[in-house]
């Protein structure tokens, strides 16, 4: 059986990309794909805790980057924290940066992770009481051509349990958008809210979930770090008012709003 972690492309790889691959391979050795946290989860969303010891899961972070329409190299990184009981935002922070690394499929983390890690580190240094116990990432975890997406990268660098949330499917290990759509719509799966994504190699990459009733577009969930796929699915279900889980939805909305409100000032600064 071949290696399920497929090559990104059949195109020449630059020396910089070779370095990135080495960095991914090195970090990947530290990945934890099982539950590795001290908090407990509400059982079935009822607000009661499961019967093992530990603090309650209350604060879930979401991170995202939005880009300027005038200059795609200008980005606003956002970190949002929601209270799991209410899904209300209890913390948000932003940073506007000029990115010098282009988007290259398979290497998103090298473009976005430094921005998002800076926001997390700032919150941690301030000893903020709402520092997230778990982080949702607008990007993939294991469900990635090299089995190591942005959610894995951030999780290991920040040492946080992380969940990758993709709005579109990475075509890896025989998984395709059309094939997954057929699986979800199959008679035996029509009553299920999610299906497991198993590639041709037999490797489990994540899950496709109908996050709201009647939703025609699934989201794609995968483990980032220090959390099992089963727990990822449970947590995501608790966080969905709409198709996209609330921590990421709010991070997206607020980062775009921040860019719009400060567009003039941002333009002046970056023209200097």
mmCIF file of C-alpha atoms in Angstrom:
data_model
loop_
_atom_site.group_PDB
_atom_site.id
_atom_site.type_symbol
_atom_site.label_atom_id
_atom_site.label_comp_id
_atom_site.label_asym_id
_atom_site.label_seq_id
_atom_site.Cartn_x
_atom_site.Cartn_y
_atom_site.Cartn_z
ATOM 1 C CA UNK A 1 0.000 0.000 0.000
ATOM 2 C CA UNK A 2 1.390 3.416 -0.958
ATOM 3 C CA UNK A 3 1.972 6.345 1.324
ATOM 4 C CA UNK A 4 -1.361 8.156 1.768
ATOM 5 C CA UNK A 5 0.449 11.458 2.311
ATOM 6 C CA UNK A 6 0.589 12.494 -1.314
ATOM 7 C CA UNK A 7 2.870 15.013 -2.988
ATOM 8 C CA UNK A 8 1.429 18.497 -3.409
ATOM 9 C CA UNK A 9 1.968 18.755 -7.149
ATOM 10 C CA UNK A 10 3.994 17.170 -9.899
ATOM 11 C CA UNK A 11 5.789 20.454 -10.507
ATOM 12 C CA UNK A 12 9.362 21.426 -9.632
ATOM 13 C CA UNK A 13 9.702 22.274 -5.932
ATOM 14 C CA UNK A 14 11.710 25.367 -5.004
ATOM 15 C CA UNK A 15 14.428 25.253 -2.367
ATOM 16 C CA UNK A 16 12.160 27.252 -0.056
ATOM 17 C CA UNK A 17 9.362 24.712 -0.471
ATOM 18 C CA UNK A 18 11.864 21.924 0.210
ATOM 19 C CA UNK A 19 12.676 23.650 3.493
ATOM 20 C CA UNK A 20 8.981 23.911 4.280
ATOM 21 C CA UNK A 21 8.508 20.194 3.620
ATOM 22 C CA UNK A 22 11.372 19.420 6.001
ATOM 23 C CA UNK A 23 9.782 21.687 8.631
ATOM 24 C CA UNK A 24 6.385 19.993 8.195
ATOM 25 C CA UNK A 25 7.956 16.544 8.492
ATOM 26 C CA UNK A 26 9.838 17.592 11.619
ATOM 27 C CA UNK A 27 6.771 19.104 13.322
ATOM 28 C CA UNK A 28 4.598 16.162 12.265
ATOM 29 C CA UNK A 29 6.631 13.860 14.522
ATOM 30 C CA UNK A 30 5.130 15.684 17.522
ATOM 31 C CA UNK A 31 1.490 15.444 16.486
ATOM 32 C CA UNK A 32 -0.968 13.881 18.960
ATOM 33 C CA UNK A 33 -4.133 12.442 17.420
ATOM 34 C CA UNK A 34 -5.845 11.431 20.658
ATOM 35 C CA UNK A 35 -7.602 13.424 23.383
ATOM 36 C CA UNK A 36 -4.859 15.098 25.403
ATOM 37 C CA UNK A 37 -6.465 17.749 27.611
ATOM 38 C CA UNK A 38 -7.658 18.224 31.187
ATOM 39 C CA UNK A 39 -11.094 19.700 30.566
ATOM 40 C CA UNK A 40 -14.407 17.866 30.413
ATOM 41 C CA UNK A 41 -17.132 18.326 27.820
ATOM 42 C CA UNK A 42 -20.843 18.921 28.304
ATOM 43 C CA UNK A 43 -22.617 15.612 27.615
ATOM 44 C CA UNK A 44 -24.784 15.805 24.484
ATOM 45 C CA UNK A 45 -24.879 19.572 24.715
ATOM 46 C CA UNK A 46 -26.989 19.365 27.882
ATOM 47 C CA UNK A 47 -24.678 21.504 29.999
ATOM 48 C CA UNK A 48 -23.914 18.634 32.403
ATOM 49 C CA UNK A 49 -20.380 17.333 32.650
ATOM 50 C CA UNK A 50 -19.223 13.850 31.909
ATOM 51 C CA UNK A 51 -18.220 11.737 34.891
ATOM 52 C CA UNK A 52 -14.421 12.204 34.838
ATOM 53 C CA UNK A 53 -12.434 14.815 36.714
ATOM 54 C CA UNK A 54 -11.138 18.044 35.252
ATOM 55 C CA UNK A 55 -12.121 21.593 34.408
ATOM 56 C CA UNK A 56 -15.099 22.246 32.174
ATOM 57 C CA UNK A 57 -14.618 23.228 28.528
ATOM 58 C CA UNK A 58 -15.810 26.832 28.400
ATOM 59 C CA UNK A 59 -13.613 28.910 26.097
ATOM 60 C CA UNK A 60 -13.150 27.999 22.447
ATOM 61 C CA UNK A 61 -11.001 30.118 20.172
ATOM 62 C CA UNK A 62 -11.377 30.724 16.461
ATOM 63 C CA UNK A 63 -8.754 32.180 14.120
ATOM 64 C CA UNK A 64 -8.969 33.511 10.584
ATOM 65 C CA UNK A 65 -7.306 35.896 8.130
ATOM 66 C CA UNK A 66 -9.151 38.294 5.829
ATOM 67 C CA UNK A 67 -7.517 40.094 2.939
ATOM 68 C CA UNK A 68 -7.772 43.633 1.607
ATOM 69 C CA UNK A 69 -9.667 43.991 -1.672
ATOM 70 C CA UNK A 70 -7.294 46.778 -2.731
ATOM 71 C CA UNK A 71 -4.085 44.909 -1.901
ATOM 72 C CA UNK A 72 -4.262 41.109 -1.374
ATOM 73 C CA UNK A 73 -0.918 41.201 0.450
ATOM 74 C CA UNK A 74 -2.575 43.178 3.282
ATOM 75 C CA UNK A 75 -4.288 40.865 5.754
ATOM 76 C CA UNK A 76 -6.141 41.162 9.043
ATOM 77 C CA UNK A 77 -5.603 38.280 11.440
ATOM 78 C CA UNK A 78 -8.273 37.764 14.062
ATOM 79 C CA UNK A 79 -8.534 35.748 17.246
ATOM 80 C CA UNK A 80 -12.000 35.329 18.734
ATOM 81 C CA UNK A 81 -12.981 33.431 21.886
ATOM 82 C CA UNK A 82 -16.547 32.290 22.514
ATOM 83 C CA UNK A 83 -18.158 30.967 25.670
ATOM 84 C CA UNK A 84 -19.385 27.449 24.874
ATOM 85 C CA UNK A 85 -22.484 27.812 27.067
ATOM 86 C CA UNK A 86 -23.869 30.778 25.124
ATOM 87 C CA UNK A 87 -21.674 30.924 21.987
ATOM 88 C CA UNK A 88 -21.289 34.643 22.715
ATOM 89 C CA UNK A 89 -17.967 36.301 21.941
ATOM 90 C CA UNK A 90 -16.055 37.117 25.131
ATOM 91 C CA UNK A 91 -12.776 38.254 23.535
ATOM 92 C CA UNK A 92 -11.486 39.431 20.176
ATOM 93 C CA UNK A 93 -8.235 40.876 18.912
ATOM 94 C CA UNK A 94 -6.815 41.837 15.542
ATOM 95 C CA UNK A 95 -3.550 42.516 13.790
ATOM 96 C CA UNK A 96 -3.024 43.960 10.313
ATOM 97 C CA UNK A 97 0.062 42.795 8.454
ATOM 98 C CA UNK A 98 1.614 42.831 5.010
ATOM 99 C CA UNK A 99 2.323 39.276 3.892
ATOM 100 C CA UNK A 100 5.415 38.589 1.819
ATOM 101 C CA UNK A 101 4.854 34.874 1.280
ATOM 102 C CA UNK A 102 2.390 34.024 -1.533
ATOM 103 C CA UNK A 103 -0.340 31.432 -1.131
ATOM 104 C CA UNK A 104 1.042 28.073 -2.265
ATOM 105 C CA UNK A 105 -1.305 25.052 -1.971
ATOM 106 C CA UNK A 106 -0.203 22.745 0.816
ATOM 107 C CA UNK A 107 1.899 25.413 2.560
ATOM 108 C CA UNK A 108 -0.739 27.798 3.936
ATOM 109 C CA UNK A 109 0.748 27.592 7.440
ATOM 110 C CA UNK A 110 3.966 29.292 6.396
ATOM 111 C CA UNK A 111 1.922 32.284 5.210
ATOM 112 C CA UNK A 112 -0.666 32.518 8.009
ATOM 113 C CA UNK A 113 0.595 30.739 11.144
ATOM 114 C CA UNK A 114 3.064 33.446 12.291
ATOM 115 C CA UNK A 115 0.274 36.062 12.287
ATOM 116 C CA UNK A 116 -2.126 33.877 14.260
ATOM 117 C CA UNK A 117 0.531 32.667 16.703
ATOM 118 C CA UNK A 118 1.372 36.285 17.522
ATOM 119 C CA UNK A 119 -2.259 36.931 18.539
ATOM 120 C CA UNK A 120 -2.318 33.821 20.720
ATOM 121 C CA UNK A 121 1.010 34.700 22.335
ATOM 122 C CA UNK A 122 -0.152 38.232 23.084
ATOM 123 C CA UNK A 123 -3.258 36.911 24.846
ATOM 124 C CA UNK A 124 -1.196 34.364 26.758
ATOM 125 C CA UNK A 125 1.373 36.954 27.871
ATOM 126 C CA UNK A 126 -1.480 39.114 29.197
ATOM 127 C CA UNK A 127 -2.650 36.118 31.309
ATOM 128 C CA UNK A 128 -6.136 36.670 29.974
ATOM 129 C CA UNK A 129 -8.771 34.631 31.876
ATOM 130 C CA UNK A 130 -10.541 33.669 28.623
ATOM 131 C CA UNK A 131 -7.474 32.146 26.945
ATOM 132 C CA UNK A 132 -8.851 29.341 24.751
ATOM 133 C CA UNK A 133 -8.772 25.762 25.985
ATOM 134 C CA UNK A 134 -9.345 24.634 22.396
ATOM 135 C CA UNK A 135 -8.748 26.332 19.053
ATOM 136 C CA UNK A 136 -10.766 26.048 15.834
ATOM 137 C CA UNK A 137 -8.861 26.939 12.690
ATOM 138 C CA UNK A 138 -10.225 28.126 9.354
ATOM 139 C CA UNK A 139 -8.076 25.593 7.540
ATOM 140 C CA UNK A 140 -7.415 21.886 7.537
ATOM 141 C CA UNK A 141 -5.682 19.603 9.992
ATOM 142 C CA UNK A 142 -4.897 16.054 8.861
ATOM 143 C CA UNK A 143 -7.143 16.482 5.813
ATOM 144 C CA UNK A 144 -4.275 17.882 3.789
ATOM 145 C CA UNK A 145 -2.050 16.662 0.916
ATOM 146 C CA UNK A 146 0.833 16.049 3.322
ATOM 147 C CA UNK A 147 -1.342 15.175 6.306
ATOM 148 C CA UNK A 148 -0.248 18.346 8.093
ATOM 149 C CA UNK A 149 -2.378 21.433 7.499
ATOM 150 C CA UNK A 150 -2.590 24.803 9.221
ATOM 151 C CA UNK A 151 -4.546 23.409 12.206
ATOM 152 C CA UNK A 152 -1.794 20.840 12.907
ATOM 153 C CA UNK A 153 0.928 23.456 12.533
ATOM 154 C CA UNK A 154 -0.785 25.931 14.878
ATOM 155 C CA UNK A 155 -1.662 23.240 17.406
ATOM 156 C CA UNK A 156 1.902 22.055 17.774
ATOM 157 C CA UNK A 157 3.440 25.539 17.795
ATOM 158 C CA UNK A 158 0.913 26.843 20.365
ATOM 159 C CA UNK A 159 0.635 23.511 22.224
ATOM 160 C CA UNK A 160 -3.168 23.688 22.069
ATOM 161 C CA UNK A 161 -5.836 21.166 21.100
ATOM 162 C CA UNK A 162 -6.867 22.263 17.600
ATOM 163 C CA UNK A 163 -9.615 21.377 15.135
ATOM 164 C CA UNK A 164 -9.324 22.029 11.409
ATOM 165 C CA UNK A 165 -12.460 23.270 9.642
ATOM 166 C CA UNK A 166 -12.439 23.289 5.846
ATOM 167 C CA UNK A 167 -15.180 24.789 3.707
ATOM 168 C CA UNK A 168 -13.844 22.959 0.661
ATOM 169 C CA UNK A 169 -12.387 19.467 0.314
ATOM 170 C CA UNK A 170 -8.710 18.821 -0.303
ATOM 171 C CA UNK A 171 -8.533 16.090 -2.962
ATOM 172 C CA UNK A 172 -6.260 13.578 -1.246
ATOM 173 C CA UNK A 173 -5.931 9.793 -1.260
ATOM 174 C CA UNK A 174 -8.779 9.316 -3.752
ATOM 175 C CA UNK A 175 -11.228 11.618 -1.921
ATOM 176 C CA UNK A 176 -13.023 13.992 -4.285
ATOM 177 C CA UNK A 177 -15.747 16.610 -3.896
ATOM 178 C CA UNK A 178 -18.114 14.699 -6.182
ATOM 179 C CA UNK A 179 -17.390 11.362 -4.512
ATOM 180 C CA UNK A 180 -18.029 12.741 -1.025
ATOM 181 C CA UNK A 181 -21.219 14.433 -2.242
ATOM 182 C CA UNK A 182 -22.476 11.063 -3.520
ATOM 183 C CA UNK A 183 -21.648 9.425 -0.181
ATOM 184 C CA UNK A 184 -23.485 12.081 1.818
ATOM 185 C CA UNK A 185 -26.550 11.863 -0.417
ATOM 186 C CA UNK A 186 -26.591 8.038 -0.451
ATOM 187 C CA UNK A 187 -29.753 6.507 0.991
ATOM 188 C CA UNK A 188 -27.911 4.815 3.865
ATOM 189 C CA UNK A 189 -26.335 8.165 4.909
ATOM 190 C CA UNK A 190 -29.191 10.609 4.357
ATOM 191 C CA UNK A 191 -30.233 10.521 8.032
ATOM 192 C CA UNK A 192 -26.653 10.964 9.316
ATOM 193 C CA UNK A 193 -25.231 14.359 10.181
ATOM 194 C CA UNK A 194 -21.693 13.309 9.265
ATOM 195 C CA UNK A 195 -19.693 10.674 7.415
ATOM 196 C CA UNK A 196 -16.104 9.579 7.956
ATOM 197 C CA UNK A 197 -13.670 10.408 5.162
ATOM 198 C CA UNK A 198 -11.599 7.299 4.464
ATOM 199 C CA UNK A 199 -9.151 7.383 1.560
ATOM 200 C CA UNK A 200 -8.210 4.639 -0.887
ATOM 201 C CA UNK A 201 -5.319 3.699 1.419
ATOM 202 C CA UNK A 202 -7.717 3.013 4.315
ATOM 203 C CA UNK A 203 -6.417 6.087 6.162
ATOM 204 C CA UNK A 204 -9.092 8.138 7.973
ATOM 205 C CA UNK A 205 -8.572 11.803 7.117
ATOM 206 C CA UNK A 206 -11.525 13.428 8.843
ATOM 207 C CA UNK A 207 -15.275 13.807 8.496
ATOM 208 C CA UNK A 208 -17.780 15.631 6.316
ATOM 209 C CA UNK A 209 -20.579 17.126 8.412
ATOM 210 C CA UNK A 210 -23.970 18.610 7.702
ATOM 211 C CA UNK A 211 -23.596 21.196 10.435
ATOM 212 C CA UNK A 212 -27.161 22.507 10.318
ATOM 213 C CA UNK A 213 -30.469 20.825 9.514
ATOM 214 C CA UNK A 214 -31.183 20.814 5.804
ATOM 215 C CA UNK A 215 -27.689 22.021 4.909
ATOM 216 C CA UNK A 216 -26.666 21.043 1.377
ATOM 217 C CA UNK A 217 -22.992 21.987 1.812
ATOM 218 C CA UNK A 218 -20.960 20.019 4.357
ATOM 219 C CA UNK A 219 -17.997 21.322 6.286
ATOM 220 C CA UNK A 220 -14.858 19.205 6.494
ATOM 221 C CA UNK A 221 -13.537 18.459 9.978
ATOM 222 C CA UNK A 222 -10.129 17.047 10.812
ATOM 223 C CA UNK A 223 -7.907 16.667 13.837
ATOM 224 C CA UNK A 224 -5.257 19.338 14.255
ATOM 225 C CA UNK A 225 -3.458 18.345 17.446
ATOM 226 C CA UNK A 226 -4.205 16.839 20.886
ATOM 227 C CA UNK A 227 -7.800 15.868 20.107
ATOM 228 C CA UNK A 228 -9.457 12.818 18.544
ATOM 229 C CA UNK A 229 -11.708 12.995 15.503
ATOM 230 C CA UNK A 230 -14.689 11.795 17.581
ATOM 231 C CA UNK A 231 -14.225 14.660 20.032
ATOM 232 C CA UNK A 232 -13.703 17.127 17.172
ATOM 233 C CA UNK A 233 -17.107 16.162 15.799
ATOM 234 C CA UNK A 234 -18.807 16.506 19.200
ATOM 235 C CA UNK A 235 -17.338 19.955 19.825
ATOM 236 C CA UNK A 236 -18.152 21.247 16.344
ATOM 237 C CA UNK A 237 -21.787 20.139 16.727
ATOM 238 C CA UNK A 238 -22.035 22.215 19.916
ATOM 239 C CA UNK A 239 -20.699 25.321 18.155
ATOM 240 C CA UNK A 240 -22.881 25.510 15.051
ATOM 241 C CA UNK A 241 -25.679 28.046 14.832
ATOM 242 C CA UNK A 242 -25.061 28.185 11.088
ATOM 243 C CA UNK A 243 -23.014 26.153 8.615
ATOM 244 C CA UNK A 244 -19.639 27.360 9.948
ATOM 245 C CA UNK A 245 -18.895 26.888 13.686
ATOM 246 C CA UNK A 246 -19.374 30.113 15.624
ATOM 247 C CA UNK A 247 -15.733 30.681 16.694
ATOM 248 C CA UNK A 248 -14.573 30.686 13.057
ATOM 249 C CA UNK A 249 -17.675 32.445 11.722
ATOM 250 C CA UNK A 250 -17.145 35.291 14.180
ATOM 251 C CA UNK A 251 -13.411 35.465 13.458
ATOM 252 C CA UNK A 252 -14.196 35.801 9.751
ATOM 253 C CA UNK A 253 -16.969 38.394 10.194
ATOM 254 C CA UNK A 254 -14.935 40.513 12.598
ATOM 255 C CA UNK A 255 -11.678 40.442 10.634
ATOM 256 C CA UNK A 256 -13.471 41.588 7.469
ATOM 257 C CA UNK A 257 -15.287 44.299 9.418
ATOM 258 C CA UNK A 258 -12.005 45.480 10.989
ATOM 259 C CA UNK A 259 -10.388 45.791 7.556
ATOM 260 C CA UNK A 260 -13.329 47.792 6.214
ATOM 261 C CA UNK A 261 -13.474 50.159 9.209
ATOM 262 C CA UNK A 262 -9.737 50.871 9.129
ATOM 263 C CA UNK A 263 -9.190 50.736 5.362
ATOM 264 C CA UNK A 264 -8.086 54.378 5.085
ATOM 265 C CA UNK A 265 -5.585 54.227 7.926
ATOM 266 C CA UNK A 266 -4.210 50.887 6.757
ATOM 267 C CA UNK A 267 -3.701 52.242 3.226
ATOM 268 C CA UNK A 268 -1.808 55.297 4.521
ATOM 269 C CA UNK A 269 0.509 53.214 6.709
ATOM 270 C CA UNK A 270 1.413 50.772 3.951
ATOM 271 C CA UNK A 271 1.953 53.550 1.377
ATOM 272 C CA UNK A 272 4.683 55.117 3.530
#
